[in-house]
PDB file of C-alpha atoms in Angstrom:
ATOM      1  CA  MET A   1       0.000   0.000   0.000  1.00 63.00           C
ATOM      2  CA  ASP A   2       2.863   2.377   0.818  1.00 70.00           C
ATOM      3  CA  LEU A   3       4.381   1.686  -2.593  1.00 72.00           C
ATOM      4  CA  LEU A   4       1.174   2.427  -4.478  1.00 68.00           C
ATOM      5  CA  CYS A   5      -0.018   5.309  -2.325  1.00 71.00           C
ATOM      6  CA  PRO A   6       2.926   6.772  -0.448  1.00 77.00           C
ATOM      7  CA  LEU A   7       2.299   9.459   2.111  1.00 77.00           C
ATOM      8  CA  SER A   8       3.015  12.970   0.947  1.00 76.00           C
ATOM      9  CA  THR A   9       2.956  16.333   2.660  1.00 77.00           C
ATOM     10  CA  ILE A  10       0.730  19.032   1.133  1.00 73.00           C
ATOM     11  CA  ARG A  11       0.850  22.615   2.311  1.00 71.00           C
ATOM     12  CA  LYS A  12      -2.516  24.152   2.785  1.00 65.00           C
ATOM     13  CA  LYS A  13      -2.981  27.409   0.937  1.00 62.00           C
ATOM     14  CA  ASN A  14      -4.073  30.356   3.019  1.00 58.00           C
ATOM     15  CA  SER A  15      -7.424  31.379   1.562  1.00 60.00           C
ATOM     16  CA  SER A  16      -8.406  34.946   2.384  1.00 62.00           C
ATOM     17  CA  THR A  17     -11.974  35.198   3.636  1.00 73.00           C
ATOM     18  CA  ALA A  18     -14.150  38.032   2.395  1.00 79.00           C
ATOM     19  CA  PRO A  19     -14.280  40.743   5.090  1.00 80.00           C
ATOM     20  CA  TRP A  20     -18.066  41.008   4.863  1.00 81.00           C
ATOM     21  CA  LEU A  21     -18.579  37.237   5.278  1.00 83.00           C
ATOM     22  CA  SER A  22     -19.804  36.793   8.860  1.00 84.00           C
ATOM     23  CA  ASP A  23     -20.305  33.597  10.854  1.00 83.00           C
ATOM     24  CA  VAL A  24     -24.057  33.840  10.296  1.00 85.00           C
ATOM     25  CA  LEU A  25     -23.575  33.895   6.512  1.00 86.00           C
ATOM     26  CA  CYS A  26     -21.212  30.927   6.714  1.00 84.00           C
ATOM     27  CA  ASN A  27     -23.886  28.947   8.520  1.00 84.00           C
ATOM     28  CA  ASN A  28     -26.599  30.101   6.094  1.00 86.00           C
ATOM     29  CA  ARG A  29     -24.414  29.036   3.167  1.00 87.00           C
ATOM     30  CA  ARG A  30     -24.735  25.397   4.223  1.00 90.00           C
ATOM     31  CA  GLU A  31     -28.502  25.388   3.701  1.00 90.00           C
ATOM     32  CA  PRO A  32     -28.560  25.892  -0.104  1.00 90.00           C
ATOM     33  CA  ARG A  33     -25.614  23.489  -0.471  1.00 91.00           C
ATOM     34  CA  SER A  34     -27.506  20.824   1.442  1.00 91.00           C
ATOM     35  CA  ALA A  35     -30.651  21.570  -0.564  1.00 91.00           C
ATOM     36  CA  VAL A  36     -28.916  21.201  -3.924  1.00 91.00           C
ATOM     37  CA  ARG A  37     -27.416  17.849  -2.894  1.00 92.00           C
ATOM     38  CA  LYS A  38     -30.880  16.687  -1.866  1.00 92.00           C
ATOM     39  CA  TRP A  39     -32.378  17.798  -5.192  1.00 91.00           C
ATOM     40  CA  LYS A  40     -29.632  16.070  -7.231  1.00 91.00           C
ATOM     41  CA  LYS A  41     -30.479  12.810  -5.510  1.00 92.00           C
ATOM     42  CA  SER A  42     -34.279  13.043  -5.604  1.00 92.00           C
ATOM     43  CA  LYS A  43     -34.802  15.108  -8.812  1.00 89.00           C
ATOM     44  CA  LEU A  44     -38.106  16.249  -7.335  1.00 91.00           C
ATOM     45  CA  ASN A  45     -39.577  19.592  -8.367  1.00 91.00           C
ATOM     46  CA  THR A  46     -40.373  20.455  -4.744  1.00 91.00           C
ATOM     47  CA  ASP A  47     -36.713  20.045  -3.770  1.00 90.00           C
ATOM     48  CA  LEU A  48     -35.673  22.227  -6.711  1.00 91.00           C
ATOM     49  CA  ILE A  49     -38.054  24.983  -5.609  1.00 92.00           C
ATOM     50  CA  SER A  50     -36.751  24.721  -2.049  1.00 92.00           C
ATOM     51  CA  TYR A  51     -33.158  24.990  -3.272  1.00 91.00           C
ATOM     52  CA  ARG A  52     -33.882  28.058  -5.421  1.00 92.00           C
ATOM     53  CA  THR A  53     -35.711  29.734  -2.522  1.00 93.00           C
ATOM     54  CA  LEU A  54     -32.801  29.168  -0.138  1.00 91.00           C
ATOM     55  CA  LEU A  55     -30.277  30.309  -2.756  1.00 91.00           C
ATOM     56  CA  SER A  56     -32.235  33.501  -3.454  1.00 92.00           C
ATOM     57  CA  LYS A  57     -32.483  34.256   0.271  1.00 91.00           C
ATOM     58  CA  PHE A  58     -28.742  33.682   0.716  1.00 91.00           C
ATOM     59  CA  SER A  59     -27.945  35.985  -2.232  1.00 91.00           C
ATOM     60  CA  LEU A  60     -30.046  38.745  -0.674  1.00 92.00           C
ATOM     61  CA  ASP A  61     -28.267  38.245   2.669  1.00 91.00           C
ATOM     62  CA  VAL A  62     -24.866  38.520   0.940  1.00 90.00           C
ATOM     63  CA  THR A  63     -25.888  41.718  -0.862  1.00 91.00           C
ATOM     64  CA  SER A  64     -27.166  43.231   2.375  1.00 91.00           C
ATOM     65  CA  ALA A  65     -23.954  42.271   4.195  1.00 90.00           C
ATOM     66  CA  LYS A  66     -21.803  43.873   1.490  1.00 89.00           C
ATOM     67  CA  ILE A  67     -23.834  47.093   1.566  1.00 89.00           C
ATOM     68  CA  SER A  68     -23.612  47.343   5.357  1.00 90.00           C
ATOM     69  CA  PHE A  69     -19.875  46.575   5.391  1.00 89.00           C
ATOM     70  CA  TYR A  70     -18.845  49.120   2.760  1.00 87.00           C
ATOM     71  CA  LYS A  71     -21.269  51.746   4.021  1.00 88.00           C
ATOM     72  CA  GLU A  72     -19.684  51.570   7.472  1.00 89.00           C
ATOM     73  CA  LYS A  73     -16.212  51.560   5.928  1.00 87.00           C
ATOM     74  CA  LEU A  74     -16.927  54.666   3.834  1.00 87.00           C
ATOM     75  CA  GLU A  75     -18.477  56.510   6.761  1.00 88.00           C
ATOM     76  CA  THR A  76     -15.443  55.698   8.918  1.00 88.00           C
ATOM     77  CA  SER A  77     -13.003  56.947   6.248  1.00 85.00           C
ATOM     78  CA  ALA A  78     -15.029  60.017   5.251  1.00 83.00           C
ATOM     79  CA  GLN A  79     -12.346  62.391   6.585  1.00 85.00           C
ATOM     80  CA  ASP A  80      -9.402  60.544   5.038  1.00 84.00           C
ATOM     81  CA  PRO A  81      -9.152  61.038   1.233  1.00 83.00           C
ATOM     82  CA  GLN A  82      -6.355  58.475   0.909  1.00 82.00           C
ATOM     83  CA  LYS A  83      -8.422  55.730   2.540  1.00 84.00           C
ATOM     84  CA  LEU A  84     -11.416  56.652   0.379  1.00 82.00           C
ATOM     85  CA  HIS A  85      -9.255  56.451  -2.745  1.00 80.00           C
ATOM     86  CA  ASN A  86      -7.994  53.000  -1.715  1.00 81.00           C
ATOM     87  CA  ILE A  87     -11.529  51.779  -1.043  1.00 81.00           C
ATOM     88  CA  PHE A  88     -12.800  52.934  -4.443  1.00 79.00           C
ATOM     89  CA  SER A  89      -9.738  51.480  -6.167  1.00 77.00           C
ATOM     90  CA  SER A  90     -10.347  48.090  -4.568  1.00 77.00           C
ATOM     91  CA  LEU A  91     -14.022  48.201  -5.557  1.00 77.00           C
ATOM     92  CA  LEU A  92     -13.477  49.329  -9.143  1.00 75.00           C
ATOM     93  CA  ASN A  93     -10.542  46.985  -9.760  1.00 63.00           C
ATOM     94  CA  HIS A  94      -9.854  48.209 -13.312  1.00 60.00           C
ATOM     95  CA  PRO A  95      -8.136  45.468 -15.299  1.00 56.00           C
ATOM     96  CA  ALA A  96      -4.919  46.541 -16.945  1.00 56.00           C
ATOM     97  CA  PRO A  97      -5.131  46.287 -20.757  1.00 56.00           C
ATOM     98  CA  PRO A  98      -2.812  43.630 -22.187  1.00 56.00           C
ATOM     99  CA  SER A  99       0.330  45.084 -23.698  1.00 52.00           C
ATOM    100  CA  PRO A 100       0.582  44.395 -27.438  1.00 50.00           C
ATOM    101  CA  PHE A 101       3.494  42.004 -27.965  1.00 57.00           C
ATOM    102  CA  PHE A 102       6.704  43.924 -27.219  1.00 74.00           C
ATOM    103  CA  LEU A 103       5.606  47.310 -28.602  1.00 82.00           C
ATOM    104  CA  THR A 104       5.877  50.355 -26.355  1.00 86.00           C
ATOM    105  CA  ALA A 105       4.120  53.697 -26.257  1.00 86.00           C
ATOM    106  CA  LYS A 106       7.212  55.306 -27.782  1.00 89.00           C
ATOM    107  CA  ASP A 107       7.027  52.898 -30.738  1.00 90.00           C
ATOM    108  CA  PHE A 108       3.445  53.922 -31.462  1.00 89.00           C
ATOM    109  CA  ALA A 109       4.237  57.625 -31.073  1.00 89.00           C
ATOM    110  CA  THR A 110       7.152  57.363 -33.509  1.00 92.00           C
ATOM    111  CA  PHE A 111       5.151  55.313 -36.029  1.00 92.00           C
ATOM    112  CA  TYR A 112       2.175  57.680 -36.165  1.00 90.00           C
ATOM    113  CA  THR A 113       4.341  60.798 -36.185  1.00 92.00           C
ATOM    114  CA  GLU A 114       6.197  59.516 -39.231  1.00 93.00           C
ATOM    115  CA  LYS A 115       2.908  58.464 -40.839  1.00 90.00           C
ATOM    116  CA  ILE A 116       1.460  61.965 -40.430  1.00 90.00           C
ATOM    117  CA  ASP A 117       4.623  63.496 -41.855  1.00 90.00           C
ATOM    118  CA  ARG A 118       4.384  61.270 -44.935  1.00 89.00           C
ATOM    119  CA  ILE A 119       0.747  62.234 -45.462  1.00 89.00           C
ATOM    120  CA  CYS A 120       1.600  65.925 -45.204  1.00 88.00           C
ATOM    121  CA  GLN A 121       4.342  65.557 -47.793  1.00 87.00           C
ATOM    122  CA  THR A 122       1.897  64.099 -50.329  1.00 85.00           C
ATOM    123  CA  PHE A 123      -0.099  67.306 -50.490  1.00 81.00           C
ATOM    124  CA  THR A 124       0.969  69.490 -53.384  1.00 65.00           C
ATOM    125  CA  SER A 125       0.995  73.222 -52.926  1.00 58.00           C
ATOM    126  CA  LEU A 126      -1.828  74.803 -54.914  1.00 54.00           C
ATOM    127  CA  PRO A 127      -0.942  77.785 -57.146  1.00 56.00           C
ATOM    128  CA  THR A 128      -2.166  81.045 -55.732  1.00 57.00           C
ATOM    129  CA  SER A 129      -3.352  83.841 -58.021  1.00 57.00           C
ATOM    130  CA  PRO A 130      -3.079  87.442 -56.901  1.00 56.00           C
ATOM    131  CA  THR A 131      -6.520  88.756 -56.080  1.00 55.00           C
ATOM    132  CA  SER A 132      -7.640  91.958 -54.545  1.00 51.00           C
ATOM    133  CA  HIS A 133      -9.116  92.006 -51.093  1.00 52.00           C
ATOM    134  CA  SER A 134     -12.253  93.601 -52.440  1.00 52.00           C
ATOM    135  CA  GLN A 135     -13.181  90.430 -54.321  1.00 54.00           C
ATOM    136  CA  HIS A 136     -13.506  88.451 -51.104  1.00 54.00           C
ATOM    137  CA  SER A 137     -16.693  88.701 -49.134  1.00 58.00           C
ATOM    138  CA  ALA A 138     -16.479  89.409 -45.450  1.00 63.00           C
ATOM    139  CA  THR A 139     -15.965  86.188 -43.518  1.00 68.00           C
ATOM    140  CA  PRO A 140     -18.139  85.953 -40.386  1.00 72.00           C
ATOM    141  CA  SER A 141     -16.180  85.399 -37.190  1.00 74.00           C
ATOM    142  CA  LEU A 142     -17.159  83.630 -33.984  1.00 72.00           C
ATOM    143  CA  THR A 143     -16.423  85.964 -31.086  1.00 75.00           C
ATOM    144  CA  GLN A 144     -18.178  84.193 -28.218  1.00 77.00           C
ATOM    145  CA  LEU A 145     -19.954  80.967 -27.291  1.00 83.00           C
ATOM    146  CA  SER A 146     -23.363  80.693 -25.701  1.00 86.00           C
ATOM    147  CA  THR A 147     -23.534  79.308 -22.193  1.00 88.00           C
ATOM    148  CA  VAL A 148     -25.614  76.253 -21.302  1.00 88.00           C
ATOM    149  CA  ALA A 149     -28.495  75.876 -18.864  1.00 91.00           C
ATOM    150  CA  SER A 150     -28.633  73.424 -15.989  1.00 90.00           C
ATOM    151  CA  GLU A 151     -31.523  71.498 -17.547  1.00 90.00           C
ATOM    152  CA  GLU A 152     -29.537  70.936 -20.753  1.00 90.00           C
ATOM    153  CA  VAL A 153     -26.497  69.633 -18.873  1.00 88.00           C
ATOM    154  CA  LEU A 154     -28.647  67.316 -16.754  1.00 88.00           C
ATOM    155  CA  GLN A 155     -30.328  65.911 -19.866  1.00 88.00           C
ATOM    156  CA  ILE A 156     -26.942  65.263 -21.533  1.00 85.00           C
ATOM    157  CA  THR A 157     -25.641  63.616 -18.354  1.00 84.00           C
ATOM    158  CA  ARG A 158     -28.528  61.178 -18.131  1.00 83.00           C
ATOM    159  CA  SER A 159     -28.668  60.410 -21.868  1.00 84.00           C
ATOM    160  CA  CYS A 160     -24.948  59.603 -22.294  1.00 82.00           C
ATOM    161  CA  ASN A 161     -23.848  55.996 -22.445  1.00 81.00           C
ATOM    162  CA  PRO A 162     -22.368  55.275 -18.973  1.00 80.00           C
ATOM    163  CA  THR A 163     -19.028  53.959 -20.216  1.00 78.00           C
ATOM    164  CA  THR A 164     -16.269  54.304 -17.638  1.00 77.00           C
ATOM    165  CA  CYS A 165     -12.682  55.253 -18.467  1.00 80.00           C
ATOM    166  CA  PRO A 166      -9.785  54.405 -16.115  1.00 79.00           C
ATOM    167  CA  LEU A 167      -9.203  58.173 -15.814  1.00 82.00           C
ATOM    168  CA  ASP A 168     -12.681  58.734 -14.358  1.00 82.00           C
ATOM    169  CA  PRO A 169     -12.610  59.554 -10.631  1.00 80.00           C
ATOM    170  CA  ILE A 170     -15.880  57.651 -10.115  1.00 81.00           C
ATOM    171  CA  PRO A 171     -17.884  55.212 -12.279  1.00 83.00           C
ATOM    172  CA  SER A 172     -20.029  56.918 -14.912  1.00 83.00           C
ATOM    173  CA  ALA A 173     -23.187  55.165 -13.700  1.00 84.00           C
ATOM    174  CA  MET A 174     -22.602  56.598 -10.220  1.00 85.00           C
ATOM    175  CA  LEU A 175     -22.009  60.053 -11.717  1.00 84.00           C
ATOM    176  CA  GLN A 176     -25.366  59.881 -13.485  1.00 86.00           C
ATOM    177  CA  THR A 177     -27.047  58.923 -10.229  1.00 88.00           C
ATOM    178  CA  ILE A 178     -25.595  61.816  -8.203  1.00 88.00           C
ATOM    179  CA  SER A 179     -25.563  64.322 -11.093  1.00 86.00           C
ATOM    180  CA  PRO A 180     -28.386  66.460  -9.577  1.00 89.00           C
ATOM    181  CA  ASP A 181     -26.209  67.074  -6.511  1.00 89.00           C
ATOM    182  CA  LEU A 182     -23.159  67.993  -8.648  1.00 87.00           C
ATOM    183  CA  LEU A 183     -25.094  69.914 -11.292  1.00 89.00           C
ATOM    184  CA  THR A 184     -24.114  73.381 -10.060  1.00 90.00           C
ATOM    185  CA  PHE A 185     -20.413  72.513 -10.085  1.00 88.00           C
ATOM    186  CA  ILE A 186     -20.564  70.866 -13.538  1.00 88.00           C
ATOM    187  CA  VAL A 187     -22.455  73.802 -15.085  1.00 90.00           C
ATOM    188  CA  THR A 188     -19.965  76.261 -13.570  1.00 91.00           C
ATOM    189  CA  VAL A 189     -17.009  74.411 -15.093  1.00 87.00           C
ATOM    190  CA  ILE A 190     -18.658  74.160 -18.529  1.00 88.00           C
ATOM    191  CA  ASN A 191     -19.787  77.776 -18.701  1.00 89.00           C
ATOM    192  CA  GLY A 192     -16.394  78.919 -17.436  1.00 89.00           C
ATOM    193  CA  SER A 193     -14.752  77.093 -20.347  1.00 87.00           C
ATOM    194  CA  LEU A 194     -17.245  78.522 -22.863  1.00 87.00           C
ATOM    195  CA  THR A 195     -16.821  82.063 -21.569  1.00 88.00           C
ATOM    196  CA  SER A 196     -13.025  82.071 -21.330  1.00 86.00           C
ATOM    197  CA  GLY A 197     -12.372  79.831 -24.328  1.00 83.00           C
ATOM    198  CA  HIS A 198     -10.101  77.661 -22.190  1.00 84.00           C
ATOM    199  CA  VAL A 199     -10.726  73.966 -21.483  1.00 83.00           C
ATOM    200  CA  PRO A 200      -9.138  72.564 -18.287  1.00 82.00           C
ATOM    201  CA  THR A 201      -6.070  70.436 -18.924  1.00 83.00           C
ATOM    202  CA  VAL A 202      -7.595  67.413 -17.177  1.00 81.00           C
ATOM    203  CA  PHE A 203     -10.260  67.202 -19.909  1.00 81.00           C
ATOM    204  CA  LYS A 204      -7.603  67.108 -22.643  1.00 82.00           C
ATOM    205  CA  LYS A 205      -6.043  63.892 -21.380  1.00 84.00           C
ATOM    206  CA  ALA A 206      -6.999  60.488 -22.720  1.00 85.00           C
ATOM    207  CA  ARG A 207      -5.899  56.919 -22.259  1.00 85.00           C
ATOM    208  CA  VAL A 208      -4.828  55.549 -25.643  1.00 86.00           C
ATOM    209  CA  ILE A 209      -5.308  51.805 -26.112  1.00 86.00           C
ATOM    210  CA  PRO A 210      -3.980  49.976 -29.204  1.00 88.00           C
ATOM    211  CA  ILE A 211      -6.433  47.421 -30.606  1.00 88.00           C
ATOM    212  CA  LEU A 212      -5.853  44.993 -33.447  1.00 88.00           C
ATOM    213  CA  LYS A 213      -7.807  45.844 -36.587  1.00 89.00           C
ATOM    214  CA  ARG A 214      -8.592  42.140 -36.993  1.00 86.00           C
ATOM    215  CA  PRO A 215      -7.935  39.324 -34.501  1.00 81.00           C
ATOM    216  CA  ALA A 216      -5.914  37.221 -36.938  1.00 82.00           C
ATOM    217  CA  LEU A 217      -3.328  39.923 -37.710  1.00 84.00           C
ATOM    218  CA  ASP A 218       0.318  39.796 -36.671  1.00 85.00           C
ATOM    219  CA  LEU A 219       0.837  41.199 -33.163  1.00 84.00           C
ATOM    220  CA  SER A 220       4.377  42.333 -33.934  1.00 84.00           C
ATOM    221  CA  ASP A 221       3.358  44.542 -36.908  1.00 88.00           C
ATOM    222  CA  ILE A 222       2.621  48.004 -35.559  1.00 89.00           C
ATOM    223  CA  SER A 223       0.598  48.944 -38.659  1.00 90.00           C
ATOM    224  CA  ASN A 224      -2.006  46.321 -37.709  1.00 90.00           C
ATOM    225  CA  TYR A 225      -3.175  48.357 -34.710  1.00 91.00           C
ATOM    226  CA  ARG A 226      -5.851  50.997 -34.380  1.00 90.00           C
ATOM    227  CA  LEU A 227      -5.550  53.483 -31.522  1.00 89.00           C
ATOM    228  CA  ILE A 228      -8.619  54.076 -29.363  1.00 87.00           C
ATOM    229  CA  SER A 229      -8.679  57.208 -27.180  1.00 85.00           C
ATOM    230  CA  CYS A 230     -10.604  56.839 -23.909  1.00 83.00           C
ATOM    231  CA  PHE A 231     -11.552  60.217 -22.442  1.00 81.00           C
ATOM    232  CA  GLN A 232     -13.136  60.931 -19.099  1.00 79.00           C
ATOM    233  CA  HIS A 233     -16.917  60.715 -19.044  1.00 74.00           C
ATOM    234  CA  THR A 234     -17.152  64.369 -18.010  1.00 69.00           C
ATOM    235  CA  THR A 235     -15.225  65.378 -21.127  1.00 69.00           C
ATOM    236  CA  ALA A 236     -18.427  64.793 -23.104  1.00 64.00           C
ATOM    237  CA  PHE A 237     -19.922  67.845 -21.417  1.00 60.00           C
ATOM    238  CA  GLU A 238     -17.026  70.015 -22.584  1.00 57.00           C
ATOM    239  CA  ILE A 239     -17.247  68.670 -26.144  1.00 55.00           C
TER     240      ILE A 239
END
């Protein structure tokens, strides 16, 4: 027996328990597990209904426990911006985009800079004929931009697709939910940009992600990529 099944030492992995998982939830978790084992043996419809009822109740208990845990955690860290930032970062958990083969950001910048230069060189200079200024009609000029109303900004906020960019301070869906409370601040920023003709630098930044034009293309060929610019959700208001 020792030759066929020799004893071996296995180190137990330390599994981290969810912080919101209480002893009561651990005990309640056994009920749907026991119910599903009973249903698999009997295959009775009544046992299936019982299992689904217990599973639904346990899911609601888990959701309630998570809400209570993070609500208390946020209230405790309300005066500490660093702790709040860490909490939101752990909740959002943005996945890092996979890096394309061995290409770097500098490689893409060099490639597209040279591509733009080549395109500019293909344009031929058009011959210009001397004409008098009187032959040209007066070109209208735009001297100022109209400001926006709060109702218009609120409508745009709620109608936008709630896509979230890694540069967003909070998820776009959350921003839409609390937009009435932030409406005065958002309208002030937008109208300030329209009046002064200056857009804040933070709204000019984007996260550029290279994506293959087709899945079957060569990863090492830089010309096979298309660059996608991900702006902050609030940048849509400025645009």
